[in-house]
């Protein structure tokens, strides 16, 4: 609730429908949410770890019980197919359970002083892992539940309290996930959800002196702005990408095409980890492009309610951006293989060949269903193209030669390299990170837990 009596209507991205409305909280209310989290934190940290884990297990069960209801809202708010929305809930429940298990294993450390020359005999450091305090979690529209839960769960298991600022488009789904936590028995003040436009309340939250850690997933520009506002605290950023699929001459082209089509076009390309360019060795470019074309032709385009693969983008601005990238590339000489049709915010899956370095589509993240193909002479040129990007999230290499794949992987400036598979975040207990403009810090269940605690050292003298 907000005292401002102002609300934001949430419009469905694929049909004329107001899905619901959420309070447009004021800056003061956002500040109060942080203070509420701060007040609750010490009590929460004092709850025995196995009980905090118990709450997470109960949350996972509740998420599954509410799966149909939450999935319906994910579909309506962000235009994800019902099956994909249900998969998001299932994945979130798994993540919460695994976080509870992993969190229970987080122990401290004991370091003996006599291992260091000159140390007084009998000195011992006990290193405990203690919570940071209030964690500010900010999530994006494309996984409104999963990317909220993946920040909230590690914060709670480690004894932090949370202020969650969900994406406006996706707020209702995130609020339902929060309701699941409250039904599971979460004490008051431990999770505080703040709705409202990031542009209006973001600064108050990110610069608040009681916030002790920020975990953000979203666009690179927003991430940079948050970094500038933050108060000398740990900031974890998962940002945009321009993940390349490098296809070498000896690759299994059928496999490569299958993985690339799925990697580039699932959820209409609205994934940070989507394959966003293909760097293919010239001798196999023609057969690969034909296989990609066939794969794209088979994608179903339409409404998420009909289980389409390609659905309308989140808003008109997003669709305009993709259309412009395609139009400019074609004007500059790219060859259209398939696609370049638009119906409102629905952009048909588009494959472009002959993309050159002058074209914006070679460098920018479209966050939509367009895939540029760049033909390269050899591995060296592929690596040069891959590393010339401002982004460094993930890359895929398709080849039958594992040695050469490993050698290339070593030289790619990205967080993760996938061999003969599409780029993707999961499984969620793997470390997940971006470098350069793709992020700061590491997520993945274990790493997220470690980020949300600090050492507390007590030195004993015998
Ligand atoms: P976004 O516009 O950056 O928004 C992300 C979140 O930040 C939303 O909750 C948004 O709130 C909030 N926000 C906006 N301005 C803010 C401010 N000044 N201070 C604090 N918070 C603010 O990103 P998006 O459009 O939701 O997602 C698309 C982008 O996210 C793409 O670039 C994509 O690659 C990236 N992404 C990256 C990952 C990853 O793991 N690397 C995962 C998903 C998405 P409002 O909704 O109210 O504006
Ligand atoms: O959009 C960014 C997400 O972290 C990507 O997750 O690879 O499981 O789709 P995903």
Coordinates of C-alpha atoms and ligand atoms in Angstrom, one line a residue:
X1 CA 0.0 0.0 0.0
X2 CA 1.0 3.6 -0.6
X3 CA -0.2 6.7 1.1
X4 CA 0.2 8.6 -2.1
X5 CA -2.9 7.0 -3.5
X6 CA -1.0 6.8 -6.8
X7 CA -1.0 3.5 -8.7
X8 CA 0.7 2.2 -11.8
X9 CA -1.5 0.2 -14.3
X10 CA 0.3 -2.9 -15.6
X11 CA -0.6 -3.4 -19.2
X12 CA -0.4 -6.8 -20.9
X13 CA 2.3 -6.6 -23.6
X14 CA 0.3 -8.8 -26.1
X15 CA -3.4 -7.9 -25.7
X16 CA -5.4 -4.8 -24.7
X17 CA -5.7 -5.6 -21.0
X18 CA -4.8 -3.9 -17.7
X19 CA -3.5 -6.9 -15.8
X20 CA -3.7 -5.0 -12.5
X21 CA -2.3 -2.1 -10.7
X22 CA 0.5 -1.6 -8.1
X23 CA 1.1 1.2 -5.7
X24 CA 3.5 3.9 -6.9
X25 CA 5.3 4.2 -3.7
X26 CA 6.9 7.5 -2.8
X27 CA 10.5 8.2 -2.0
X28 CA 9.7 8.5 1.7
X29 CA 7.9 5.1 1.6
X30 CA 10.9 3.5 -0.1
X31 CA 13.1 4.9 2.7
X32 CA 10.7 3.5 5.3
X33 CA 10.9 0.1 3.8
X34 CA 14.7 0.2 4.2
X35 CA 14.2 1.2 7.9
X36 CA 11.7 -1.6 8.4
X37 CA 14.2 -4.1 7.0
X38 CA 16.9 -2.6 9.2
X39 CA 14.7 -2.9 12.4
X40 CA 13.9 -6.6 11.6
X41 CA 17.5 -7.6 10.8
X42 CA 19.1 -8.4 14.1
X43 CA 16.1 -10.5 15.3
X44 CA 16.1 -12.4 12.0
X45 CA 19.8 -13.0 12.2
X46 CA 19.3 -14.5 15.7
X47 CA 16.8 -17.1 14.4
X48 CA 18.7 -20.4 14.3
X49 CA 20.0 -21.3 10.9
X50 CA 18.0 -24.5 10.6
X51 CA 14.8 -22.5 11.2
X52 CA 15.8 -20.0 8.5
X53 CA 16.3 -22.9 6.2
X54 CA 12.9 -24.3 7.2
X55 CA 11.3 -21.0 6.1
X56 CA 13.0 -21.4 2.7
X57 CA 11.8 -25.0 2.3
X58 CA 8.2 -23.9 3.2
X59 CA 8.5 -21.0 0.7
X60 CA 9.6 -23.4 -2.1
X61 CA 6.5 -25.6 -1.3
X62 CA 4.2 -22.5 -1.3
X63 CA 5.6 -21.3 -4.6
X64 CA 4.8 -24.7 -6.1
X65 CA 1.3 -24.6 -4.6
X66 CA 0.7 -21.2 -6.1
X67 CA 2.4 -22.1 -9.4
X68 CA -0.6 -21.8 -11.7
X69 CA -1.7 -18.5 -10.3
X70 CA 1.8 -17.0 -10.4
X71 CA 2.5 -18.4 -13.9
X72 CA -0.8 -16.8 -15.2
X73 CA 0.5 -13.4 -14.0
X74 CA 4.0 -13.9 -15.4
X75 CA 2.4 -14.7 -18.8
X76 CA 0.0 -11.7 -18.6
X77 CA 2.6 -9.2 -17.4
X78 CA 5.7 -10.1 -19.4
X79 CA 4.3 -12.1 -22.3
X80 CA 6.1 -15.4 -21.5
X81 CA 4.4 -18.6 -22.6
X82 CA 2.5 -20.4 -19.8
X83 CA 4.9 -23.4 -20.0
X84 CA 7.9 -21.1 -19.7
X85 CA 6.3 -19.3 -16.8
X86 CA 5.6 -22.5 -15.0
X87 CA 9.2 -23.6 -15.6
X88 CA 10.3 -20.3 -14.1
X89 CA 8.3 -21.1 -10.9
X90 CA 9.6 -24.7 -10.7
X91 CA 13.2 -23.4 -11.2
X92 CA 12.7 -20.9 -8.5
X93 CA 11.4 -23.5 -6.0
X94 CA 14.4 -25.7 -6.8
X95 CA 16.7 -22.7 -6.3
X96 CA 15.2 -21.8 -3.0
X97 CA 15.6 -25.4 -1.7
X98 CA 19.2 -25.6 -2.9
X99 CA 20.0 -22.3 -1.3
X100 CA 18.6 -23.5 2.0
X101 CA 20.8 -26.6 1.8
X102 CA 23.9 -24.7 0.7
X103 CA 23.4 -22.0 3.4
X104 CA 23.3 -24.7 6.1
X105 CA 26.7 -25.7 5.1
X106 CA 28.2 -22.3 5.3
X107 CA 30.7 -22.6 8.2
X108 CA 33.4 -20.3 9.5
X109 CA 37.1 -20.8 9.7
X110 CA 39.9 -21.1 12.2
X111 CA 43.4 -19.8 11.4
X112 CA 46.4 -20.6 13.6
X113 CA 48.7 -17.7 14.1
X114 CA 51.8 -19.8 14.3
X115 CA 51.6 -20.5 10.6
X116 CA 53.0 -16.9 10.1
X117 CA 56.6 -16.0 11.1
X118 CA 56.9 -13.8 14.1
X119 CA 53.3 -14.4 15.3
X120 CA 53.0 -14.7 19.1
X121 CA 52.6 -18.3 20.0
X122 CA 49.0 -19.4 20.9
X123 CA 47.2 -16.8 18.8
X124 CA 44.2 -18.1 16.9
X125 CA 41.7 -16.3 14.6
X126 CA 38.1 -17.5 14.6
X127 CA 36.4 -16.3 11.5
X128 CA 32.7 -16.3 11.5
X129 CA 30.5 -15.5 8.5
X130 CA 28.0 -12.8 9.5
X131 CA 25.2 -11.1 7.5
X132 CA 25.7 -7.7 5.9
X133 CA 22.5 -6.2 7.1
X134 CA 19.9 -4.9 4.6
X135 CA 20.2 -6.3 1.1
X136 CA 18.6 -4.3 -1.7
X137 CA 17.4 -6.7 -4.5
X138 CA 16.5 -5.2 -7.9
X139 CA 15.2 -7.5 -10.5
X140 CA 14.4 -7.2 -14.3
X141 CA 11.2 -7.9 -16.2
X142 CA 12.3 -11.0 -18.0
X143 CA 12.4 -13.3 -15.0
X144 CA 10.3 -11.3 -12.5
X145 CA 10.1 -14.2 -10.1
X146 CA 13.3 -16.2 -10.6
X147 CA 15.6 -13.2 -10.6
X148 CA 13.9 -11.9 -7.5
X149 CA 14.0 -15.2 -5.6
X150 CA 17.6 -15.8 -6.6
X151 CA 18.5 -12.6 -4.6
X152 CA 16.1 -12.9 -1.8
X153 CA 16.8 -16.6 -0.8
X154 CA 20.6 -16.2 -0.3
X155 CA 20.0 -13.0 1.6
X156 CA 17.5 -14.6 4.0
X157 CA 19.4 -17.8 4.6
X158 CA 22.5 -15.8 5.7
X159 CA 20.5 -13.6 8.2
X160 CA 20.1 -10.5 6.1
X161 CA 16.8 -8.8 5.6
X162 CA 15.6 -7.6 2.2
X163 CA 14.1 -4.7 0.3
X164 CA 12.9 -6.0 -3.0
X165 CA 12.3 -3.6 -5.9
X166 CA 10.8 -5.7 -8.6
X167 CA 10.5 -4.6 -12.2
X168 CA 7.4 -2.5 -12.7
X169 CA 6.4 -4.8 -15.6
X170 CA 6.4 -8.0 -13.5
X171 CA 5.6 -6.4 -10.1
X172 CA 2.4 -8.5 -9.6
X173 CA 4.2 -11.7 -10.2
X174 CA 7.0 -10.7 -7.8
X175 CA 4.4 -9.7 -5.2
X176 CA 2.8 -13.1 -5.5
X177 CA 6.1 -14.7 -4.9
X178 CA 6.5 -12.5 -1.8
X179 CA 3.0 -13.5 -0.7
X180 CA 4.1 -17.1 -0.9
X181 CA 7.0 -16.3 1.4
X182 CA 4.6 -14.6 3.9
X183 CA 2.3 -17.6 3.7
X184 CA 5.2 -19.8 4.5
X185 CA 5.6 -17.9 7.8
X186 CA 8.1 -15.1 7.1
X187 CA 8.3 -12.7 10.1
X188 CA 7.3 -9.0 9.5
X189 CA 10.0 -6.7 8.2
X190 CA 12.2 -9.5 6.8
X191 CA 11.1 -9.1 3.2
X192 CA 9.8 -5.6 2.2
X193 CA 8.6 -5.2 -1.4
X194 CA 8.7 -1.7 -2.8
X195 CA 6.8 -1.1 -6.0
X196 CA 7.1 2.0 -8.2
X197 CA 9.2 3.2 -11.1
X198 CA 12.9 2.7 -10.7
X199 CA 13.4 6.1 -12.2
X200 CA 11.4 7.6 -9.3
X201 CA 12.4 5.6 -6.3
X202 CA 15.7 3.9 -7.4
X203 CA 18.0 6.6 -6.2
X204 CA 16.5 6.8 -2.7
X205 CA 17.0 3.0 -2.4
X206 CA 20.4 2.6 -3.9
X207 CA 21.9 5.6 -2.0
X208 CA 20.3 4.8 1.4
X209 CA 22.9 4.6 4.1
X210 CA 21.2 1.6 5.8
X211 CA 21.4 -0.5 2.6
X212 CA 24.5 -2.8 3.0
X213 CA 24.5 -4.7 -0.2
X214 CA 22.9 -4.2 -3.6
X215 CA 22.2 -7.2 -5.9
X216 CA 21.0 -5.9 -9.3
X217 CA 20.0 -7.6 -12.5
X218 CA 19.1 -5.4 -15.5
X219 CA 20.4 -3.1 -18.2
X220 CA 24.0 -1.9 -18.3
X221 CA 23.1 1.8 -18.1
X222 CA 21.0 1.2 -15.0
X223 CA 23.8 -0.9 -13.4
X224 CA 26.3 1.9 -14.0
X225 CA 24.0 4.5 -12.5
X226 CA 23.4 2.3 -9.4
X227 CA 27.2 1.9 -9.0
X228 CA 27.6 5.6 -8.9
X229 CA 24.9 6.0 -6.2
X230 CA 25.9 3.2 -3.9
X231 CA 27.5 4.0 -0.6
X232 CA 30.8 2.0 -0.5
X233 CA 29.0 -1.3 -0.2
X234 CA 29.2 -4.6 -2.2
X235 CA 27.3 -4.2 -5.4
X236 CA 26.6 -7.3 -7.6
X237 CA 25.6 -6.5 -11.1
X238 CA 24.3 -8.9 -13.7
X239 CA 23.9 -6.8 -16.9
X240 CA 23.5 -7.1 -20.6
X241 CA 25.3 -9.3 -23.1
X242 CA 26.2 -9.8 -26.7
X243 CA 27.0 -13.5 -26.5
X244 CA 28.6 -15.0 -29.6
X245 CA 28.2 -18.5 -30.9
X246 CA 31.5 -19.4 -32.6
X247 CA 31.0 -22.1 -35.2
X248 CA 34.2 -23.7 -36.5
X249 CA 34.7 -25.6 -39.7
X250 CA 34.6 -29.0 -38.0
X251 CA 31.4 -28.4 -36.0
X252 CA 28.4 -30.6 -35.9
X253 CA 26.3 -28.1 -37.8
X254 CA 22.9 -29.8 -37.0
X255 CA 23.7 -29.6 -33.3
X256 CA 25.1 -26.0 -33.6
X257 CA 22.0 -24.8 -35.5
X258 CA 19.6 -26.4 -33.0
X259 CA 21.4 -24.9 -30.1
X260 CA 21.8 -21.5 -31.7
X261 CA 18.1 -21.2 -32.7
X262 CA 17.0 -22.1 -29.2
X263 CA 19.7 -19.9 -27.6
X264 CA 18.9 -16.9 -29.7
X265 CA 15.1 -17.0 -29.9
X266 CA 13.7 -18.5 -26.7
X267 CA 11.5 -15.9 -25.0
X268 CA 11.9 -13.9 -28.2
X269 CA 15.6 -13.2 -27.4
X270 CA 14.7 -11.3 -24.2
X271 CA 17.4 -13.0 -22.2
X272 CA 20.7 -11.5 -21.2
X273 CA 22.3 -14.9 -22.1
X274 CA 20.6 -15.1 -25.5
X275 CA 23.0 -15.9 -28.4
X276 CA 23.2 -12.5 -30.0
X277 CA 25.6 -13.0 -32.9
X278 CA 27.0 -16.0 -34.8
X279 CA 30.7 -16.0 -35.8
X280 CA 30.9 -18.7 -38.4
X281 CA 33.9 -20.0 -40.4
X282 CA 33.4 -19.0 -44.0
X283 CA 33.6 -22.5 -45.5
X284 CA 30.5 -23.7 -43.4
X285 CA 28.6 -20.4 -43.4
X286 CA 26.2 -21.4 -46.2
X287 CA 25.1 -24.8 -44.8
X288 CA 24.8 -23.3 -41.3
X289 CA 22.7 -20.4 -42.4
X290 CA 20.4 -22.8 -44.3
X291 CA 20.0 -24.9 -41.1
X292 CA 19.4 -21.8 -39.1
X293 CA 16.8 -20.6 -41.6
X294 CA 15.0 -24.0 -41.4
X295 CA 15.0 -23.9 -37.6
X296 CA 13.7 -20.4 -37.5
X297 CA 10.9 -21.2 -39.9
X298 CA 9.7 -23.9 -37.5
X299 CA 9.3 -21.4 -34.6
X300 CA 5.7 -20.6 -33.8
X301 CA 5.0 -16.9 -33.8
X302 CA 2.0 -15.5 -31.9
X303 CA 0.5 -15.3 -28.5
X304 CA 2.0 -16.8 -25.3
X305 CA -1.4 -18.1 -24.6
X306 CA -1.0 -20.4 -27.6
X307 CA 2.4 -21.5 -26.5
X308 CA 4.1 -19.5 -29.3
X309 CA 7.9 -19.4 -29.2
X310 CA 8.1 -15.9 -30.5
X311 CA 5.7 -13.5 -28.7
X312 CA 5.3 -9.7 -28.6
X313 CA 8.2 -7.8 -26.9
X314 CA 7.7 -6.2 -23.6
X315 CA 6.8 -2.7 -25.0
X316 CA 6.8 -0.6 -28.1
X317 CA 10.2 1.0 -27.3
X318 CA 11.8 -2.4 -27.2
X319 CA 10.1 -3.4 -30.5
X320 CA 11.2 -0.1 -32.1
X321 CA 14.8 -0.7 -31.1
X322 CA 14.9 -4.1 -32.7
X323 CA 13.1 -2.9 -35.9
X324 CA 15.6 0.0 -36.2
X325 CA 18.6 -2.3 -35.8
X326 CA 17.2 -4.6 -38.5
X327 CA 16.4 -1.7 -40.9
X328 CA 19.7 0.0 -40.5
X329 CA 21.6 -3.2 -41.1
X330 CA 19.6 -3.9 -44.3
X331 CA 20.2 -0.3 -45.4
X332 CA 23.9 -0.8 -44.9
X333 CA 24.0 -4.0 -47.0
X334 CA 23.2 -6.9 -44.7
X335 CA 21.3 -9.8 -46.4
X336 CA 17.9 -10.8 -45.0
X337 CA 17.6 -14.6 -44.7
X338 CA 14.2 -14.7 -43.0
X339 CA 12.0 -12.4 -40.9
X340 CA 11.9 -8.6 -40.8
X341 CA 8.1 -8.6 -40.3
X342 CA 6.4 -6.7 -37.6
X343 CA 2.9 -6.7 -36.2
X344 CA 2.6 -4.3 -33.3
X345 CA 5.2 -5.3 -30.8
X346 CA 5.5 -8.8 -32.3
X347 CA 8.8 -9.0 -34.3
X348 CA 9.1 -12.1 -36.4
X349 CA 12.4 -14.0 -35.9
X350 CA 15.0 -12.4 -38.1
X351 CA 18.3 -13.8 -39.5
X352 CA 20.8 -11.5 -41.1
X353 CA 23.8 -12.6 -43.1
X354 CA 26.8 -10.4 -44.2
X355 CA 26.8 -8.3 -41.1
X356 CA 29.9 -6.1 -40.9
X357 CA 31.5 -4.1 -38.2
X358 CA 30.0 -0.9 -39.3
X359 CA 26.5 -2.1 -38.4
X360 CA 25.0 -1.4 -34.9
X361 CA 23.4 -4.8 -34.9
X362 CA 27.0 -6.3 -34.7
X363 CA 27.6 -4.6 -31.4
X364 CA 24.4 -3.7 -29.6
X365 CA 22.2 -5.9 -27.5
X366 CA 18.8 -6.0 -29.3
X367 CA 17.0 -7.9 -26.5
X368 CA 14.7 -9.2 -29.2
X369 CA 14.5 -11.8 -32.0
X370 CA 17.2 -10.8 -34.4
X371 CA 20.3 -12.8 -35.0
X372 CA 23.3 -11.3 -37.0
X373 CA 25.6 -13.7 -38.8
X374 CA 29.2 -12.6 -39.2
X375 CA 31.5 -14.7 -41.5
X376 CA 35.0 -15.1 -40.3
X377 CA 38.2 -16.5 -41.9
X378 CA 39.5 -18.5 -39.0
X379 CA 39.6 -18.9 -35.2
X380 CA 41.8 -15.8 -34.8
X381 CA 39.2 -13.6 -36.4
X382 CA 36.4 -15.1 -34.4
X383 CA 38.3 -14.4 -31.2
X384 CA 39.0 -10.9 -32.3
X385 CA 35.3 -10.3 -33.0
X386 CA 34.2 -11.9 -29.8
X387 CA 36.6 -9.8 -27.6
X388 CA 35.9 -6.5 -29.4
X389 CA 32.5 -6.4 -27.8
X390 CA 32.0 -4.1 -24.8
X391 CA 30.1 -7.0 -23.2
X392 CA 31.6 -10.2 -21.7
X393 CA 28.8 -12.4 -20.4
X394 CA 29.1 -15.8 -22.1
X395 CA 30.1 -17.4 -25.4
X396 CA 29.5 -20.7 -27.1
X397 CA 32.0 -22.7 -29.2
X398 CA 30.9 -25.3 -31.6
X399 CA 33.6 -27.7 -32.7
X400 CA 34.5 -31.4 -32.5
X401 CA 38.0 -30.6 -31.5
X402 CA 38.0 -30.3 -27.7
X403 CA 41.6 -29.2 -27.5
X404 CA 41.0 -26.3 -29.8
X405 CA 37.8 -25.4 -28.0
X406 CA 39.7 -25.2 -24.7
X407 CA 42.4 -23.1 -26.2
X408 CA 39.8 -20.6 -27.6
X409 CA 37.8 -20.7 -24.4
X410 CA 40.9 -19.5 -22.5
X411 CA 41.2 -16.5 -24.7
X412 CA 37.6 -15.3 -24.7
X413 CA 36.9 -12.4 -22.4
X414 CA 33.7 -13.6 -20.9
X415 CA 32.3 -15.0 -17.6
X416 CA 31.5 -18.5 -19.0
X417 CA 32.1 -20.4 -22.1
X418 CA 29.8 -23.2 -23.3
X419 CA 31.2 -26.0 -25.4
X420 CA 28.8 -27.3 -28.1
X421 CA 25.8 -25.9 -26.2
X422 CA 23.8 -22.7 -26.1
X423 CA 24.7 -19.9 -23.7
X424 CA 22.6 -19.9 -20.5
X425 CA 22.7 -19.2 -16.8
X426 CA 21.7 -22.6 -15.4
X427 CA 22.1 -24.9 -13.7
X428 CA 21.6 -22.3 -11.0
X429 CA 24.3 -23.6 -8.6
X430 CA 27.0 -22.9 -11.2
X431 CA 28.8 -19.5 -10.8
X432 CA 27.2 -17.0 -13.1
X433 CA 29.0 -13.7 -14.0
X434 CA 29.7 -11.2 -16.6
X435 CA 32.8 -9.1 -17.1
X436 CA 33.4 -5.7 -18.8
X437 CA 30.0 -4.1 -19.3
X438 CA 28.2 -7.4 -18.5
X439 CA 28.6 -7.2 -14.7
X440 CA 30.4 -7.1 -11.5
X441 CA 30.7 -9.9 -8.9
X442 CA 29.4 -13.4 -9.2
X443 CA 26.0 -15.1 -8.7
X444 CA 25.0 -18.7 -8.6
X445 CA 23.7 -20.1 -5.4
X446 CA 27.0 -20.7 -3.5
X447 CA 28.6 -17.5 -4.8
X448 CA 25.5 -15.4 -4.0
X449 CA 25.5 -16.7 -0.4
X450 CA 29.2 -15.9 0.0
X451 CA 28.6 -12.3 -1.3
X452 CA 25.9 -11.7 1.3
X453 CA 28.1 -12.4 4.3
X454 CA 31.3 -10.9 5.6
X455 CA 34.1 -12.1 7.8
X456 CA 33.9 -11.4 11.6
X457 CA 37.3 -12.1 13.1
X458 CA 37.8 -12.8 16.8
X459 CA 41.4 -13.4 17.9
X460 CA 42.1 -15.7 20.8
X461 CA 45.3 -15.8 22.8
X462 CA 46.0 -18.9 24.8
Ligands
LIG1 P1 16.3 -2.2 -16.5 O1 15.5 -1.2 -17.3 O2 17.7 -1.9 -16.2 O3 15.5 -2.5 -15.2 C1 15.9 -3.4 -14.2 C2 15.4 -3.0 -12.9 O4 16.0 -1.8 -12.5 C3 13.9 -2.8 -12.8 O5 13.4 -3.2 -11.6 C4 13.8 -1.3 -12.9 O6 12.6 -0.8 -12.4 C5 15.0 -0.9 -12.0 N1 15.5 0.4 -12.2 C6 15.3 1.3 -13.3 N2 15.9 2.5 -13.1 C7 16.5 2.4 -11.8 C8 17.3 3.2 -11.0 N3 17.7 4.4 -11.4 N4 17.7 2.8 -9.8 C9 17.4 1.6 -9.4 N5 16.7 0.7 -10.1 C10 16.2 1.1 -11.3 O7 16.4 -3.6 -17.3 P2 15.2 -4.4 -17.9 O8 14.6 -3.7 -19.1 O9 14.2 -4.8 -16.8 O10 15.9 -5.7 -18.4 C11 16.6 -5.7 -19.6 C12 18.1 -5.6 -19.4 O11 18.5 -6.4 -18.3 C13 18.9 -6.2 -20.6 O12 20.0 -5.3 -20.9 C14 19.4 -7.5 -20.1 O13 20.5 -8.0 -20.8 C15 19.6 -7.3 -18.7 N6 19.5 -8.5 -18.0 C16 20.6 -9.1 -17.5 C17 20.6 -10.3 -16.9 C18 21.9 -10.9 -16.4 O14 21.7 -11.9 -15.5 N7 23.0 -10.6 -16.8 C19 19.4 -10.9 -16.6 C20 18.2 -10.3 -17.0 C21 18.3 -9.1 -17.7 P3 11.4 -0.3 -13.4 O15 10.9 -1.6 -14.0 O16 10.5 0.3 -12.5 O17 12.0 0.6 -14.4
LIG2 O1 18.3 -12.7 -18.7 C1 19.2 -13.1 -18.0 C2 19.0 -14.4 -17.2 O2 20.0 -14.4 -16.2 C3 19.2 -15.5 -18.2 O3 18.9 -16.7 -17.6 O4 20.0 -18.2 -19.3 O5 18.4 -19.1 -17.7 O6 17.6 -17.6 -19.6 P1 18.7 -18.0 -18.6

